Amino acid sequence: MRHLQAFQSRDVRALPLANEKGWQLKRYAILAKDRDFDNGIASSALAEALARLPKAGRIEDEAGNHGVGFQIIHFAEVAVVSPVFYWQWGSVLANIGQMRAPWDQPTSFGDGESEVVGCVWEMEVVSFEIAAWRDTVLGHSGTPAERLASYSEQLYAP
């Protein structure tokens, strides 16, 4: 039963913050065993995410998204998978459909499984990002810009 193997942690790397098309995205790479980071693949995943995200709002917007989120680029065993999440309405985490590229075309992202949110390795990053948002943007004193700056500085490190 290969699908029920004992859990082993994976290398998680914080990538440079993306500030494009009005979006501010924290970015992470997760590397499965025997997979290496590839900047070309990560750049393609970012470009595809920016093409799929809705128009960026602003942190002060109450009725829509805040133009802030995070992307995970998982160099997994079977494919490159890239979930993208963003914040809206202050406390709601939204996501675009999962992006997936097969290893024989790792820069060509199509749609992943629509019902999949992410795997256990990706959800560790999501859990961290939820706590960081809660503790800084929703629970920190200062202006919205100062809170956002504090959130942006916090990066997942296993």
Short mmCIF file of C-alpha atoms in Angstrom, two decimals:
data_model
loop_
_atom_site.label_atom_id
_atom_site.label_comp_id
_atom_site.label_asym_id
_atom_site.label_seq_id
_atom_site.Cartn_x
_atom_site.Cartn_y
_atom_site.Cartn_z
CA MET A 1 0.00 0.00 0.00
CA ARG A 2 2.32 2.66 -1.34
CA HIS A 3 -0.20 5.44 -0.77
CA LEU A 4 -0.07 4.87 3.02
CA GLN A 5 3.68 5.25 3.53
CA ALA A 6 4.98 6.74 6.75
CA PHE A 7 5.04 10.54 6.68
CA GLN A 8 8.40 12.14 6.00
CA SER A 9 8.92 15.87 6.02
CA ARG A 10 9.93 17.62 2.81
CA ASP A 11 12.25 20.49 2.07
CA VAL A 12 10.24 23.73 2.09
CA ARG A 13 11.82 26.92 0.78
CA ALA A 14 10.57 30.47 1.01
CA LEU A 15 10.85 32.17 -2.38
CA PRO A 16 11.03 35.91 -3.04
CA LEU A 17 7.81 37.84 -2.53
CA ALA A 18 6.00 38.56 -5.80
CA ASN A 19 4.59 42.04 -6.33
CA GLU A 20 2.91 41.94 -9.73
CA LYS A 21 -0.40 43.02 -11.24
CA GLY A 22 -1.41 44.53 -7.92
CA TRP A 23 -0.92 41.21 -6.11
CA GLN A 24 1.46 40.63 -3.24
CA LEU A 25 2.11 36.90 -3.04
CA LYS A 26 4.28 35.07 -0.57
CA ARG A 27 5.74 32.06 -2.37
CA TYR A 28 7.03 28.69 -1.27
CA ALA A 29 8.58 25.66 -2.95
CA ILE A 30 8.14 22.15 -1.57
CA LEU A 31 10.53 19.48 -2.83
CA ALA A 32 9.66 15.80 -2.78
CA LYS A 33 12.48 13.30 -2.43
CA ASP A 34 14.78 13.36 -5.48
CA ARG A 35 13.17 16.56 -6.85
CA ASP A 36 15.18 19.74 -7.33
CA PHE A 37 14.02 23.33 -7.37
CA ASP A 38 13.77 24.83 -10.87
CA ASN A 39 13.39 28.61 -11.18
CA GLY A 40 11.91 28.31 -14.70
CA ILE A 41 9.13 26.10 -13.41
CA ALA A 42 8.53 28.42 -10.45
CA SER A 43 8.37 31.43 -12.80
CA SER A 44 5.86 29.64 -15.02
CA ALA A 45 3.75 28.76 -11.99
CA LEU A 46 3.74 32.40 -10.88
CA ALA A 47 2.77 33.62 -14.35
CA GLU A 48 -0.09 31.12 -14.50
CA ALA A 49 -1.27 32.09 -11.01
CA LEU A 50 -1.31 35.78 -11.93
CA ALA A 51 -3.33 34.97 -15.06
CA ARG A 52 -5.92 33.04 -13.00
CA LEU A 53 -6.27 35.30 -9.97
CA PRO A 54 -9.11 37.85 -9.98
CA LYS A 55 -8.29 41.53 -10.25
CA ALA A 56 -6.32 42.51 -7.16
CA GLY A 57 -8.07 44.56 -4.53
CA ARG A 58 -6.42 46.54 -1.75
CA ILE A 59 -5.84 45.77 1.91
CA GLU A 60 -8.38 48.48 2.80
CA ASP A 61 -11.13 46.89 0.67
CA GLU A 62 -13.95 45.45 2.77
CA ALA A 63 -16.09 43.96 0.02
CA GLY A 64 -13.53 41.99 -2.00
CA ASN A 65 -10.05 40.55 -1.99
CA HIS A 66 -7.10 42.34 -0.45
CA GLY A 67 -4.55 41.72 -3.23
CA VAL A 68 -2.60 39.54 -0.79
CA GLY A 69 -2.05 35.81 -0.81
CA PHE A 70 0.44 32.99 -1.13
CA GLN A 71 1.45 30.37 -3.65
CA ILE A 72 2.90 26.94 -3.07
CA ILE A 73 4.87 25.28 -5.87
CA HIS A 74 5.13 21.61 -4.97
CA PHE A 75 7.72 19.67 -6.93
CA ALA A 76 5.93 16.42 -6.14
CA GLU A 77 6.63 12.88 -7.28
CA VAL A 78 4.01 12.72 -10.02
CA ALA A 79 3.70 16.36 -11.13
CA VAL A 80 4.29 19.98 -10.24
CA VAL A 81 1.25 21.09 -8.27
CA SER A 82 0.62 24.70 -7.33
CA PRO A 83 -2.22 25.76 -5.05
CA VAL A 84 -2.77 29.53 -4.74
CA PHE A 85 -4.66 31.16 -1.87
CA TYR A 86 -5.71 34.76 -1.24
CA TRP A 87 -7.36 36.80 1.48
CA GLN A 88 -10.70 38.55 1.19
CA TRP A 89 -13.33 40.10 3.47
CA GLY A 90 -10.73 40.40 6.22
CA SER A 91 -10.82 36.84 7.51
CA VAL A 92 -11.68 34.56 4.57
CA LEU A 93 -9.12 32.44 2.75
CA ALA A 94 -10.07 31.89 -0.90
CA ASN A 95 -8.28 29.88 -3.57
CA ILE A 96 -8.13 29.51 -7.30
CA GLY A 97 -8.45 26.08 -8.87
CA GLN A 98 -5.44 23.87 -8.32
CA MET A 99 -2.81 24.16 -11.05
CA ARG A 100 -0.90 21.08 -12.18
CA ALA A 101 1.86 20.47 -14.73
CA PRO A 102 3.03 16.98 -15.71
CA TRP A 103 6.74 16.27 -15.41
CA ASP A 104 7.07 15.80 -19.17
CA GLN A 105 5.86 19.45 -19.58
CA PRO A 106 6.61 21.03 -16.18
CA THR A 107 6.03 24.63 -17.28
CA SER A 108 2.66 23.94 -18.91
CA PHE A 109 0.07 24.29 -16.16
CA GLY A 110 -3.42 22.95 -16.58
CA ASP A 111 -6.12 22.27 -14.01
CA GLY A 112 -5.64 19.80 -11.18
CA GLU A 113 -8.37 17.89 -9.43
CA SER A 114 -11.14 20.38 -8.67
CA GLU A 115 -12.04 18.92 -5.29
CA VAL A 116 -8.44 18.85 -4.01
CA VAL A 117 -7.34 21.68 -1.71
CA GLY A 118 -3.86 20.33 -1.04
CA CYS A 119 -1.77 17.57 0.46
CA VAL A 120 -0.46 17.31 4.02
CA TRP A 121 2.83 19.06 3.13
CA GLU A 122 0.98 21.97 1.51
CA MET A 123 -1.50 22.20 4.38
CA GLU A 124 1.37 22.76 6.85
CA VAL A 125 2.21 25.95 4.94
CA VAL A 126 -1.48 26.92 4.75
CA SER A 127 -1.84 26.44 8.51
CA PHE A 128 1.18 28.67 9.12
CA GLU A 129 -0.18 31.35 6.78
CA ILE A 130 -3.58 31.34 8.51
CA ALA A 131 -1.90 31.88 11.90
CA ALA A 132 0.38 34.59 10.49
CA TRP A 133 -2.61 36.46 8.99
CA ARG A 134 -4.64 36.09 12.18
CA ASP A 135 -1.81 37.23 14.44
CA THR A 136 -0.59 40.16 12.35
CA VAL A 137 -3.26 41.58 10.08
CA LEU A 138 -6.21 40.72 12.35
CA GLY A 139 -4.52 40.85 15.73
CA HIS A 140 -1.75 43.41 15.48
CA SER A 141 -1.83 47.10 16.18
CA GLY A 142 -0.84 49.63 13.57
CA THR A 143 -2.11 50.83 10.24
CA PRO A 144 -3.26 48.33 7.61
CA ALA A 145 0.00 48.93 5.72
CA GLU A 146 2.07 48.23 8.86
CA ARG A 147 0.08 45.06 9.57
CA LEU A 148 0.56 43.90 5.99
CA ALA A 149 4.30 44.56 6.20
CA SER A 150 4.48 42.47 9.39
CA TYR A 151 2.54 39.65 7.73
CA SER A 152 4.78 39.73 4.66
CA GLU A 153 7.91 39.35 6.79
CA GLN A 154 6.67 36.14 8.42
CA LEU A 155 7.73 33.10 6.41
CA TYR A 156 7.15 29.41 7.06
CA ALA A 157 10.25 27.57 8.16
CA PRO A 158 9.85 23.96 9.30
#
